[in-house]
CSV table of C-alpha atoms in Angstrom, one decimal:
chain,number,residue,atom,x,y,z
A,1,UNK,CA,-4.9,23.9,-21.7
A,2,UNK,CA,-6.7,24.1,-18.6
A,3,UNK,CA,-6.7,21.5,-16.2
A,4,UNK,CA,-9.7,19.7,-14.5
A,5,UNK,CA,-7.7,18.7,-10.9
A,6,UNK,CA,-8.8,16.3,-7.9
A,7,UNK,CA,-7.2,17.3,-5.1
A,8,UNK,CA,-7.0,15.3,-1.7
A,9,UNK,CA,-4.6,14.8,1.3
A,10,UNK,CA,-4.2,12.3,3.8
A,11,UNK,CA,-4.1,15.1,6.6
A,12,UNK,CA,-8.2,15.9,6.6
A,13,UNK,CA,-10.3,18.5,5.2
A,14,UNK,CA,-9.0,21.3,7.7
A,15,UNK,CA,-4.9,20.9,7.0
A,16,UNK,CA,-2.6,23.7,6.2
A,17,UNK,CA,-1.0,21.9,3.8
A,18,UNK,CA,-4.2,21.1,1.8
A,19,UNK,CA,-5.1,24.6,1.6
A,20,UNK,CA,-1.5,25.7,0.2
A,21,UNK,CA,-2.1,22.7,-2.5
A,22,UNK,CA,-5.7,24.4,-3.5
A,23,UNK,CA,-3.8,27.7,-4.0
A,24,UNK,CA,-1.6,26.6,-6.0
A,25,UNK,CA,-3.6,24.4,-8.4
A,26,UNK,CA,-6.1,26.8,-8.6
A,27,UNK,CA,-4.0,28.5,-11.3
A,28,UNK,CA,-3.8,25.9,-13.4
A,29,UNK,CA,-7.7,25.2,-13.7
A,30,UNK,CA,-11.0,23.6,-12.3
A,31,UNK,CA,-10.2,22.2,-8.9
A,32,UNK,CA,-12.3,19.2,-6.8
A,33,UNK,CA,-11.2,18.7,-3.5
A,34,UNK,CA,-12.6,15.8,-2.0
A,35,UNK,CA,-10.4,14.8,1.3
A,36,UNK,CA,-11.1,12.8,4.6
A,37,UNK,CA,-12.8,14.4,7.1
A,38,UNK,CA,-10.0,13.2,10.0
A,39,UNK,CA,-6.8,12.4,9.7
A,40,UNK,CA,-5.4,9.3,7.9
A,41,UNK,CA,-1.8,9.2,7.9
A,42,UNK,CA,-0.2,5.7,7.5
A,43,UNK,CA,-3.5,4.7,5.8
A,44,UNK,CA,-1.1,3.3,2.4
A,45,UNK,CA,-3.0,2.4,-0.1
A,46,UNK,CA,-6.3,1.5,2.1
A,47,UNK,CA,-10.0,1.2,0.6
A,48,UNK,CA,-13.3,1.1,3.2
A,49,UNK,CA,-14.9,-2.6,2.5
A,50,UNK,CA,-17.2,-3.0,5.7
A,51,UNK,CA,-18.6,0.3,6.3
A,52,UNK,CA,-20.3,3.1,4.3
A,53,UNK,CA,-18.8,5.7,2.9
A,54,UNK,CA,-20.4,9.5,4.2
A,55,UNK,CA,-20.1,12.3,2.0
A,56,UNK,CA,-20.3,15.9,2.9
A,57,UNK,CA,-20.1,18.7,0.4
A,58,UNK,CA,-18.6,21.8,2.1
A,59,UNK,CA,-19.0,24.7,-0.1
A,60,UNK,CA,-19.6,25.3,-3.8
A,61,UNK,CA,-17.8,28.3,-5.2
A,62,UNK,CA,-18.0,28.8,-9.0
A,63,UNK,CA,-14.4,27.1,-9.5
A,64,UNK,CA,-14.3,25.2,-6.2
A,65,UNK,CA,-16.2,22.4,-5.3
A,66,UNK,CA,-15.1,21.0,-1.6
A,67,UNK,CA,-16.0,17.5,-0.2
A,68,UNK,CA,-15.3,15.5,2.9
A,69,UNK,CA,-15.5,11.7,3.0
A,70,UNK,CA,-15.3,9.6,6.0
A,71,UNK,CA,-12.8,6.8,4.2
A,72,UNK,CA,-9.6,7.0,3.2
A,73,UNK,CA,-7.3,8.6,0.6
A,74,UNK,CA,-7.9,6.2,-2.0
A,75,UNK,CA,-11.7,6.0,-1.2
A,76,UNK,CA,-11.8,9.8,-1.6
A,77,UNK,CA,-10.2,9.5,-5.2
A,78,UNK,CA,-12.3,6.8,-6.0
A,79,UNK,CA,-15.7,8.1,-5.2
A,80,UNK,CA,-14.3,11.3,-6.9
A,81,UNK,CA,-13.7,9.8,-9.9
A,82,UNK,CA,-16.5,7.2,-10.1
A,83,UNK,CA,-19.3,9.2,-8.7
A,84,UNK,CA,-18.6,13.1,-7.8
A,85,UNK,CA,-16.9,14.6,-11.1
A,86,UNK,CA,-18.9,14.9,-14.2
A,87,UNK,CA,-15.8,14.6,-16.6
A,88,UNK,CA,-12.3,12.6,-15.8
A,89,UNK,CA,-9.8,14.4,-13.9
A,90,UNK,CA,-6.6,15.4,-16.1
A,91,UNK,CA,-4.8,15.7,-13.0
A,92,UNK,CA,-5.2,14.2,-9.1
A,93,UNK,CA,-3.0,16.0,-6.5
A,94,UNK,CA,-2.1,15.3,-2.7
A,95,UNK,CA,-1.1,16.7,-0.1
A,96,UNK,CA,0.9,18.9,0.6
A,97,UNK,CA,1.5,16.5,3.4
A,98,UNK,CA,2.5,17.2,6.9
A,99,UNK,CA,5.6,15.1,7.2
A,100,UNK,CA,8.0,13.3,5.0
A,101,UNK,CA,7.0,10.4,2.4
A,102,UNK,CA,10.3,9.2,0.8
A,103,UNK,CA,12.4,5.9,1.1
A,104,UNK,CA,10.1,3.1,1.5
A,105,UNK,CA,7.5,5.6,3.6
A,106,UNK,CA,5.8,5.3,0.2
A,107,UNK,CA,4.7,1.8,0.9
A,108,UNK,CA,2.9,3.3,4.3
A,109,UNK,CA,1.9,6.8,3.2
A,110,UNK,CA,-2.0,7.7,2.3
A,111,UNK,CA,-0.5,10.6,0.5
A,112,UNK,CA,0.8,8.4,-1.6
A,113,UNK,CA,-1.8,5.7,-1.7
A,114,UNK,CA,-3.9,8.6,-3.2
A,115,UNK,CA,-1.4,9.4,-6.0
A,116,UNK,CA,-1.0,6.0,-6.8
A,117,UNK,CA,-4.3,5.1,-6.8
A,118,UNK,CA,-4.7,7.8,-9.3
A,119,UNK,CA,-2.2,6.0,-11.8
A,120,UNK,CA,-4.7,3.1,-11.8
A,121,UNK,CA,-6.8,5.2,-13.2
A,122,UNK,CA,-4.2,6.9,-16.3
A,123,UNK,CA,-4.3,10.5,-14.7
A,124,UNK,CA,-1.2,11.9,-14.0
A,125,UNK,CA,-0.8,12.0,-10.2
A,126,UNK,CA,1.5,13.9,-7.7
A,127,UNK,CA,1.9,13.0,-4.1
A,128,UNK,CA,3.5,16.4,-2.4
A,129,UNK,CA,5.2,16.3,1.0
A,130,UNK,CA,6.9,18.7,3.4
A,131,UNK,CA,9.4,17.0,5.9
A,132,UNK,CA,7.7,18.8,8.6
A,133,UNK,CA,4.9,17.1,11.0
A,134,UNK,CA,3.7,20.6,12.6
A,135,UNK,CA,0.3,21.6,11.8
A,136,UNK,CA,1.4,24.9,10.8
A,137,UNK,CA,4.1,24.2,9.1
A,138,UNK,CA,5.6,27.1,6.9
A,139,UNK,CA,4.4,26.1,3.0
A,140,UNK,CA,6.4,29.1,1.1
A,141,UNK,CA,8.6,27.1,-0.3
A,142,UNK,CA,6.4,24.1,-1.0
A,143,UNK,CA,4.0,26.5,-2.8
A,144,UNK,CA,6.8,27.7,-5.0
A,145,UNK,CA,8.1,24.4,-5.6
A,146,UNK,CA,4.5,22.6,-6.4
A,147,UNK,CA,4.1,25.4,-9.0
A,148,UNK,CA,7.2,25.2,-10.9
A,149,UNK,CA,6.7,21.0,-10.7
A,150,UNK,CA,3.2,21.3,-11.9
A,151,UNK,CA,4.3,23.7,-14.9
A,152,UNK,CA,7.0,21.8,-15.8
A,153,UNK,CA,5.2,18.2,-15.5
A,154,UNK,CA,2.1,19.7,-17.9
A,155,UNK,CA,5.0,21.5,-20.4
A,156,UNK,CA,6.2,17.8,-20.9
A,157,UNK,CA,2.7,15.8,-21.9
A,158,UNK,CA,3.4,13.4,-19.6
A,159,UNK,CA,2.3,9.6,-19.9
A,160,UNK,CA,-1.1,9.2,-18.2
A,161,UNK,CA,-0.1,7.0,-15.9
A,162,UNK,CA,3.0,9.3,-14.5
A,163,UNK,CA,3.0,9.2,-10.5
A,164,UNK,CA,5.6,11.2,-8.7
A,165,UNK,CA,6.2,11.1,-5.2
A,166,UNK,CA,7.7,14.9,-4.1
A,167,UNK,CA,9.2,15.4,-0.8
A,168,UNK,CA,9.8,19.7,-0.2
A,169,UNK,CA,12.8,19.8,2.5
A,170,UNK,CA,11.4,22.0,5.4
A,171,UNK,CA,14.0,24.8,5.6
A,172,UNK,CA,14.3,28.8,4.3
A,173,UNK,CA,13.2,28.8,0.3
A,174,UNK,CA,16.8,30.2,-0.2
A,175,UNK,CA,18.6,27.3,1.3
A,176,UNK,CA,17.0,25.1,-1.3
A,177,UNK,CA,19.2,23.8,-3.9
A,178,UNK,CA,16.8,22.9,-6.4
A,179,UNK,CA,15.0,19.5,-7.7
A,180,UNK,CA,16.9,16.4,-7.6
A,181,UNK,CA,15.0,13.3,-9.4
A,182,UNK,CA,16.0,10.4,-7.2
A,183,UNK,CA,15.2,6.7,-6.4
A,184,UNK,CA,13.7,5.4,-3.7
A,185,UNK,CA,16.0,5.1,-1.0
A,186,UNK,CA,16.4,1.5,0.6
A,187,UNK,CA,16.0,0.9,4.1
A,188,UNK,CA,13.6,-0.2,6.3
A,189,UNK,CA,11.6,1.0,9.6
A,190,UNK,CA,12.2,-0.2,13.0
A,191,UNK,CA,9.8,0.0,15.7
A,192,UNK,CA,10.8,0.7,19.2
A,193,UNK,CA,7.0,-0.4,20.8
A,194,UNK,CA,6.1,1.4,24.2
A,195,UNK,CA,4.2,-1.2,25.7
A,196,UNK,CA,2.0,0.5,28.8
A,197,UNK,CA,-1.0,-1.3,30.8
A,198,UNK,CA,-4.5,0.0,30.8
A,199,UNK,CA,-6.4,0.7,33.8
A,200,UNK,CA,-7.8,-2.7,33.5
A,201,UNK,CA,-4.7,-4.3,33.0
A,202,UNK,CA,-4.8,-4.9,29.3
A,203,UNK,CA,-1.1,-4.8,27.7
A,204,UNK,CA,-1.2,-2.2,24.8
A,205,UNK,CA,1.9,-0.6,22.9
A,206,UNK,CA,1.8,2.6,20.8
A,207,UNK,CA,4.1,2.5,17.6
A,208,UNK,CA,7.1,4.5,17.3
A,209,UNK,CA,9.2,4.1,14.8
A,210,UNK,CA,12.4,5.0,13.0
A,211,UNK,CA,14.0,4.5,9.7
A,212,UNK,CA,17.3,2.8,9.2
A,213,UNK,CA,18.4,3.9,5.7
A,214,UNK,CA,20.9,1.1,4.5
A,215,UNK,CA,22.4,3.0,2.1
A,216,UNK,CA,23.2,6.6,3.3
A,217,UNK,CA,25.8,7.5,1.1
A,218,UNK,CA,23.7,6.8,-2.2
A,219,UNK,CA,23.7,10.4,-3.7
A,220,UNK,CA,21.0,9.0,-6.1
A,221,UNK,CA,18.3,8.3,-3.4
A,222,UNK,CA,15.6,10.4,-2.2
A,223,UNK,CA,16.9,10.5,1.3
A,224,UNK,CA,20.2,11.9,0.5
A,225,UNK,CA,18.3,14.9,-1.9
A,226,UNK,CA,16.0,15.5,1.1
A,227,UNK,CA,19.4,15.3,3.6
A,228,UNK,CA,21.4,17.8,1.2
A,229,UNK,CA,18.8,20.3,0.9
A,230,UNK,CA,17.3,19.6,-2.4
A,231,UNK,CA,13.5,19.1,-3.3
A,232,UNK,CA,13.6,14.9,-4.2
A,233,UNK,CA,11.1,13.6,-7.1
A,234,UNK,CA,10.8,10.1,-7.2
A,235,UNK,CA,8.9,8.7,-10.4
A,236,UNK,CA,6.5,5.8,-8.9
A,237,UNK,CA,5.4,2.8,-10.7
A,238,UNK,CA,1.9,0.7,-10.1
A,239,UNK,CA,3.5,-2.6,-11.3
A,240,UNK,CA,4.9,-4.7,-8.2
A,241,UNK,CA,6.1,-7.1,-10.0
A,242,UNK,CA,10.1,-8.0,-9.5
A,243,UNK,CA,11.5,-8.4,-12.8
A,244,UNK,CA,14.9,-10.0,-11.7
A,245,UNK,CA,13.4,-12.2,-9.6
A,246,UNK,CA,10.9,-13.9,-12.0
A,247,UNK,CA,13.6,-14.4,-14.8
A,248,UNK,CA,15.6,-16.1,-11.3
A,249,UNK,CA,12.9,-18.0,-10.5
A,250,UNK,CA,12.1,-19.4,-13.8
A,251,UNK,CA,13.0,-22.9,-12.9
A,252,UNK,CA,12.1,-23.1,-9.3
A,253,UNK,CA,8.6,-24.5,-9.9
B,1,UNK,CA,16.9,-26.2,8.3
B,2,UNK,CA,14.2,-25.6,11.1
B,3,UNK,CA,12.4,-22.5,9.9
B,4,UNK,CA,11.1,-19.9,12.6
B,5,UNK,CA,8.0,-19.1,10.9
B,6,UNK,CA,5.9,-15.7,11.7
B,7,UNK,CA,2.3,-16.2,10.1
B,8,UNK,CA,0.0,-13.6,10.1
B,9,UNK,CA,-3.4,-12.9,7.5
B,10,UNK,CA,-5.7,-10.1,7.0
B,11,UNK,CA,-9.3,-12.2,7.4
B,12,UNK,CA,-8.6,-12.2,11.1
B,13,UNK,CA,-7.5,-14.7,13.9
B,14,UNK,CA,-10.6,-17.2,13.4
B,15,UNK,CA,-10.3,-17.2,9.9
B,16,UNK,CA,-10.4,-20.5,8.1
B,17,UNK,CA,-7.5,-19.8,5.9
B,18,UNK,CA,-5.3,-19.1,8.7
B,19,UNK,CA,-5.7,-22.6,10.3
B,20,UNK,CA,-4.8,-24.0,6.5
B,21,UNK,CA,-1.6,-21.9,6.7
B,22,UNK,CA,-0.6,-23.2,10.1
B,23,UNK,CA,-1.2,-27.2,9.6
B,24,UNK,CA,1.2,-26.6,6.6
B,25,UNK,CA,3.7,-24.1,8.0
B,26,UNK,CA,4.0,-26.0,11.1
B,27,UNK,CA,5.4,-29.2,9.4
B,28,UNK,CA,8.4,-26.8,8.4
B,29,UNK,CA,9.5,-25.9,11.7
B,30,UNK,CA,8.1,-23.4,14.5
B,31,UNK,CA,5.6,-21.1,14.1
B,32,UNK,CA,4.6,-17.7,15.8
B,33,UNK,CA,0.5,-16.4,15.0
B,34,UNK,CA,0.1,-12.9,15.4
B,35,UNK,CA,-3.0,-12.1,13.3
B,36,UNK,CA,-5.9,-9.2,13.8
B,37,UNK,CA,-8.4,-9.6,15.9
B,38,UNK,CA,-11.1,-8.7,13.2
B,39,UNK,CA,-11.1,-8.7,9.2
B,40,UNK,CA,-8.8,-6.2,7.9
B,41,UNK,CA,-9.5,-6.8,3.9
B,42,UNK,CA,-8.4,-3.7,1.7
B,43,UNK,CA,-6.1,-2.4,4.5
B,44,UNK,CA,-3.1,-2.7,2.0
B,45,UNK,CA,0.2,-1.4,3.9
B,46,UNK,CA,-1.6,0.6,6.7
B,47,UNK,CA,-0.1,0.9,10.0
B,48,UNK,CA,-2.0,2.4,13.2
B,49,UNK,CA,-0.3,5.6,14.1
B,50,UNK,CA,-2.9,7.5,16.3
B,51,UNK,CA,-4.1,4.6,17.9
B,52,UNK,CA,-3.0,2.3,20.9
B,53,UNK,CA,-2.5,-1.4,20.0
B,54,UNK,CA,-4.1,-4.2,22.2
B,55,UNK,CA,-2.5,-7.5,22.0
B,56,UNK,CA,-4.3,-10.6,23.3
B,57,UNK,CA,-2.3,-13.9,24.2
B,58,UNK,CA,-4.5,-16.5,23.1
B,59,UNK,CA,-2.7,-19.6,23.4
B,60,UNK,CA,0.7,-21.1,23.9
B,61,UNK,CA,1.5,-24.5,23.1
B,62,UNK,CA,4.9,-26.5,22.6
B,63,UNK,CA,5.1,-25.2,19.6
B,64,UNK,CA,2.9,-22.3,18.8
B,65,UNK,CA,2.4,-19.2,20.0
B,66,UNK,CA,-0.9,-17.3,19.4
B,67,UNK,CA,-1.6,-13.5,19.3
B,68,UNK,CA,-4.6,-11.2,18.2
B,69,UNK,CA,-3.6,-7.9,17.7
B,70,UNK,CA,-6.0,-4.9,17.2
B,71,UNK,CA,-3.8,-3.4,14.5
B,72,UNK,CA,-3.6,-4.0,11.0
B,73,UNK,CA,-1.7,-6.9,9.3
B,74,UNK,CA,1.8,-4.8,9.0
B,75,UNK,CA,1.1,-3.9,12.8
B,76,UNK,CA,1.1,-7.4,13.4
B,77,UNK,CA,4.4,-8.2,11.3
B,78,UNK,CA,5.8,-5.0,13.5
B,79,UNK,CA,4.8,-6.2,16.7
B,80,UNK,CA,6.1,-9.8,16.6
B,81,UNK,CA,9.3,-9.0,14.7
B,82,UNK,CA,10.5,-5.9,17.3
B,83,UNK,CA,8.4,-7.0,19.9
B,84,UNK,CA,7.3,-10.5,20.4
B,85,UNK,CA,9.3,-12.8,18.9
B,86,UNK,CA,13.1,-13.6,20.6
B,87,UNK,CA,14.5,-14.3,17.8
B,88,UNK,CA,13.8,-12.9,14.0
B,89,UNK,CA,11.7,-14.5,11.8
B,90,UNK,CA,13.3,-16.8,9.0
B,91,UNK,CA,10.2,-16.4,6.8
B,92,UNK,CA,6.8,-14.5,7.1
B,93,UNK,CA,3.6,-16.2,5.7
B,94,UNK,CA,0.5,-14.1,5.2
B,95,UNK,CA,-3.2,-15.9,4.2
B,96,UNK,CA,-4.6,-18.2,3.1
B,97,UNK,CA,-6.3,-15.2,2.3
B,98,UNK,CA,-10.3,-15.9,1.3
B,99,UNK,CA,-10.1,-14.0,-2.3
B,100,UNK,CA,-8.0,-13.2,-5.1
B,101,UNK,CA,-4.9,-10.9,-4.7
B,102,UNK,CA,-3.9,-10.9,-8.2
B,103,UNK,CA,-3.4,-7.9,-10.4
B,104,UNK,CA,-3.2,-4.6,-8.8
B,105,UNK,CA,-5.4,-6.2,-5.9
B,106,UNK,CA,-1.5,-6.3,-4.5
B,107,UNK,CA,-1.8,-2.7,-3.8
B,108,UNK,CA,-5.2,-3.0,-1.7
B,109,UNK,CA,-4.5,-6.2,-0.1
B,110,UNK,CA,-3.7,-6.4,3.6
B,111,UNK,CA,-2.5,-10.2,3.1
B,112,UNK,CA,-0.3,-8.6,0.9
B,113,UNK,CA,0.7,-5.5,2.6
B,114,UNK,CA,2.2,-7.9,5.3
B,115,UNK,CA,4.2,-10.0,3.3
B,116,UNK,CA,5.7,-6.7,1.3
B,117,UNK,CA,6.2,-5.7,5.3
B,118,UNK,CA,8.1,-8.8,5.6
B,119,UNK,CA,10.5,-7.8,2.9
B,120,UNK,CA,11.4,-4.9,3.9
B,121,UNK,CA,12.4,-6.4,7.3
B,122,UNK,CA,14.9,-8.8,4.9
B,123,UNK,CA,12.8,-11.6,6.0
B,124,UNK,CA,11.4,-14.1,2.6
B,125,UNK,CA,7.9,-13.2,3.0
B,126,UNK,CA,5.0,-15.0,1.0
B,127,UNK,CA,1.3,-14.2,0.6
B,128,UNK,CA,-1.2,-16.6,-0.4
B,129,UNK,CA,-4.5,-16.0,-1.5
B,130,UNK,CA,-7.3,-18.6,-2.9
B,131,UNK,CA,-9.9,-17.2,-5.6
B,132,UNK,CA,-12.8,-17.6,-3.3
B,133,UNK,CA,-14.4,-15.3,-0.8
B,134,UNK,CA,-16.5,-17.7,1.4
B,135,UNK,CA,-15.8,-18.2,5.0
B,136,UNK,CA,-16.2,-22.1,4.7
B,137,UNK,CA,-14.0,-22.1,1.3
B,138,UNK,CA,-12.5,-25.5,0.5
B,139,UNK,CA,-8.3,-25.1,1.3
B,140,UNK,CA,-7.5,-28.9,0.1
B,141,UNK,CA,-5.8,-27.8,-2.9
B,142,UNK,CA,-4.4,-24.6,-1.4
B,143,UNK,CA,-2.8,-26.8,1.4
B,144,UNK,CA,-1.4,-28.7,-1.2
B,145,UNK,CA,0.3,-26.1,-3.4
B,146,UNK,CA,1.2,-24.0,0.0
B,147,UNK,CA,3.6,-26.8,0.9
B,148,UNK,CA,4.8,-27.8,-2.8
B,149,UNK,CA,5.7,-24.1,-2.9
B,150,UNK,CA,7.1,-23.2,0.4
B,151,UNK,CA,9.3,-26.7,-0.4
B,152,UNK,CA,11.1,-25.5,-3.5
B,153,UNK,CA,11.3,-21.8,-1.9
B,154,UNK,CA,13.4,-22.8,1.0
B,155,UNK,CA,15.8,-25.6,-1.1
B,156,UNK,CA,16.6,-22.7,-3.3
B,157,UNK,CA,18.2,-20.7,-0.5
B,158,UNK,CA,16.2,-17.7,-1.4
B,159,UNK,CA,16.9,-13.8,-1.4
B,160,UNK,CA,16.2,-12.2,1.8
B,161,UNK,CA,14.4,-10.0,0.3
B,162,UNK,CA,12.0,-12.3,-2.1
B,163,UNK,CA,8.4,-11.5,-1.7
B,164,UNK,CA,6.0,-13.7,-3.5
B,165,UNK,CA,2.1,-13.3,-4.4
B,166,UNK,CA,0.6,-16.8,-4.5
B,167,UNK,CA,-2.9,-17.1,-5.5
B,168,UNK,CA,-4.3,-20.5,-5.8
B,169,UNK,CA,-7.5,-20.9,-7.8
B,170,UNK,CA,-10.8,-22.4,-6.2
B,171,UNK,CA,-11.3,-25.4,-8.3
B,172,UNK,CA,-11.1,-29.0,-7.5
B,173,UNK,CA,-7.7,-30.0,-7.2
B,174,UNK,CA,-7.4,-32.4,-10.4
B,175,UNK,CA,-8.1,-29.6,-12.3
B,176,UNK,CA,-5.1,-27.2,-11.2
B,177,UNK,CA,-2.6,-27.5,-14.3
B,178,UNK,CA,0.4,-26.5,-12.2
B,179,UNK,CA,2.7,-23.4,-11.2
B,180,UNK,CA,3.2,-20.7,-13.4
B,181,UNK,CA,5.3,-17.5,-12.5
B,182,UNK,CA,4.2,-14.4,-13.7
B,183,UNK,CA,4.3,-10.5,-13.6
B,184,UNK,CA,1.4,-8.5,-12.1
B,185,UNK,CA,-1.7,-7.8,-14.7
B,186,UNK,CA,-2.1,-4.4,-15.7
B,187,UNK,CA,-5.7,-3.0,-15.1
B,188,UNK,CA,-7.9,-1.4,-12.7
B,189,UNK,CA,-10.8,-1.3,-10.4
B,190,UNK,CA,-13.8,0.4,-11.4
B,191,UNK,CA,-16.0,1.4,-8.9
B,192,UNK,CA,-20.0,1.6,-8.8
B,193,UNK,CA,-20.7,2.9,-5.7
B,194,UNK,CA,-24.3,2.5,-4.1
B,195,UNK,CA,-25.5,5.5,-3.0
B,196,UNK,CA,-28.2,5.4,0.0
B,197,UNK,CA,-29.8,7.9,2.5
B,198,UNK,CA,-29.3,7.0,6.3
B,199,UNK,CA,-33.1,7.8,8.2
B,200,UNK,CA,-31.4,11.1,9.2
B,201,UNK,CA,-31.1,12.0,5.6
B,202,UNK,CA,-27.0,11.7,5.0
B,203,UNK,CA,-26.0,10.4,2.0
B,204,UNK,CA,-23.8,7.4,2.2
B,205,UNK,CA,-22.2,4.8,-0.4
B,206,UNK,CA,-20.7,1.4,-0.5
B,207,UNK,CA,-18.0,0.8,-2.7
B,208,UNK,CA,-18.6,-2.1,-5.2
B,209,UNK,CA,-16.0,-2.6,-7.4
B,210,UNK,CA,-14.9,-4.8,-10.4
B,211,UNK,CA,-11.5,-5.1,-12.1
B,212,UNK,CA,-11.3,-4.1,-15.6
B,213,UNK,CA,-8.1,-6.0,-17.2
B,214,UNK,CA,-6.7,-4.3,-20.0
B,215,UNK,CA,-4.5,-7.3,-21.4
B,216,UNK,CA,-7.2,-10.2,-21.2
B,217,UNK,CA,-4.8,-12.0,-23.9
B,218,UNK,CA,-1.1,-11.6,-22.0
B,219,UNK,CA,-0.2,-15.0,-21.2
B,220,UNK,CA,2.4,-13.9,-19.1
B,221,UNK,CA,0.4,-12.3,-16.3
B,222,UNK,CA,-1.4,-13.4,-13.0
B,223,UNK,CA,-5.0,-13.1,-14.1
B,224,UNK,CA,-4.5,-15.3,-17.1
B,225,UNK,CA,-3.0,-17.8,-15.4
B,226,UNK,CA,-5.8,-18.2,-12.8
B,227,UNK,CA,-8.3,-18.2,-15.4
B,228,UNK,CA,-6.3,-20.5,-17.3
B,229,UNK,CA,-6.6,-23.3,-14.5
B,230,UNK,CA,-3.0,-22.3,-12.9
B,231,UNK,CA,-1.7,-21.2,-9.4
B,232,UNK,CA,0.2,-17.7,-9.8
B,233,UNK,CA,3.1,-16.4,-8.5
B,234,UNK,CA,4.2,-13.4,-9.1
B,235,UNK,CA,7.6,-11.9,-7.6
B,236,UNK,CA,6.8,-8.7,-5.7
B,237,UNK,CA,9.3,-5.8,-4.8
B,238,UNK,CA,9.3,-2.8,-2.0
B,239,UNK,CA,11.3,-0.8,-4.4
B,240,UNK,CA,8.2,1.4,-6.2
B,241,UNK,CA,10.6,3.6,-8.1
B,242,UNK,CA,9.7,3.6,-12.0
B,243,UNK,CA,13.1,3.4,-13.6
B,244,UNK,CA,12.0,4.0,-17.2
B,245,UNK,CA,10.3,7.8,-16.3
B,246,UNK,CA,13.4,8.3,-13.8
B,247,UNK,CA,15.5,8.4,-17.2
B,248,UNK,CA,12.9,9.8,-19.5
B,249,UNK,CA,12.1,12.7,-16.8
B,250,UNK,CA,16.1,13.6,-16.3
B,251,UNK,CA,16.0,16.4,-18.6
B,252,UNK,CA,12.4,17.9,-17.5
B,253,UNK,CA,13.5,19.7,-14.2
């Protein structure tokens, strides 16, 4: 079946990773691109509630429609599905992000915010990330794995609420050992705020964090897979209910 | 045990709901408030990566320290835990939000972004919301239930990664039937974008959504509880792995 694909990202409309994703996705059907005007890294599942959303139509070709939106990645998905696309997308793709979105980073990631938003609409959605922040990162291996993963997902007539967090190690293609299905690694981001004074004496801080992996040896986690040369895939759900605690806390209230 | 409590919100430092939460929390120990300068509704788990974070110390009393931060609710938690507080908080509270954060709204909510961030630091964290958006909403019943819930949670020596999403119906106290432990209701936000033209002819949109509950009869959901006069409590987890799909997709790749 020819797909009707919505593509977005969080690095903005001009990112190299977005172009790489468009190239691969175009082989699977019609693509519509609605991406943020500017970088929206770390915007998570944020939506724009107090400002208007400006939308700029950039180019219309036979099979590619491109829009830039002055909003977040989730805004892009919403405006695409509810206002721009004539027919509901059959697939929503986000990325390819410049930088990893493994472990709890899934919570902060604009790339994955867009993908989980897609899943709330009951459209299979995949976020792709390469573990390199460089603007000119090499997406050769990433393109190969995006294609392979899309083929396999479509082949299995996946569940409509399917949402995948795919991370691709930034190493030469021939060193990648394959694809590994994983769970999200436990841990947290520890910040070392860099405190400064502005010319008027006001204190300000830059947020500079590092991820503390609390289970570095767990071979079923995405962090382990990436460190060991695998492409990691974590299926993600939008139901955040903690069912274990739900059961345990039954007698508390 | 006297608690060392961090309080934040997403409606900003001047919100009435924040003052209500400070009043109740102060009965349980020392409180430190680090809240956004401005309204941050819908900011989810967003962090500020490309701008500096300005921090303004507003007032120091014996037992209350108050800071306003030009960042998101998650920024507030990070800067409080990693830079401001001398000792790690024993409890992180967020709210009381003006407006419901039940169902999938947990994904978009800045109030719950701060609470889940607390849980990544292994500090028991609770987000409180009242189902009224009014700036001068009546927090009388909310204050009562915040206190009751805090007492019961502390009494049970809860797990350090405990995270609760508490929603309180905006109805007179005497009409509230009690507290109900729930799961997050399934559904999605459907947007009806309000399209306009600015004076220079540029298209812009206002995001106006309504929640479509796909299981209105499910009595174990937060939506049902709120509609039927209960305070809803949903335990929330930061592990977004979809373990069912993880198992099912084992043979796909």
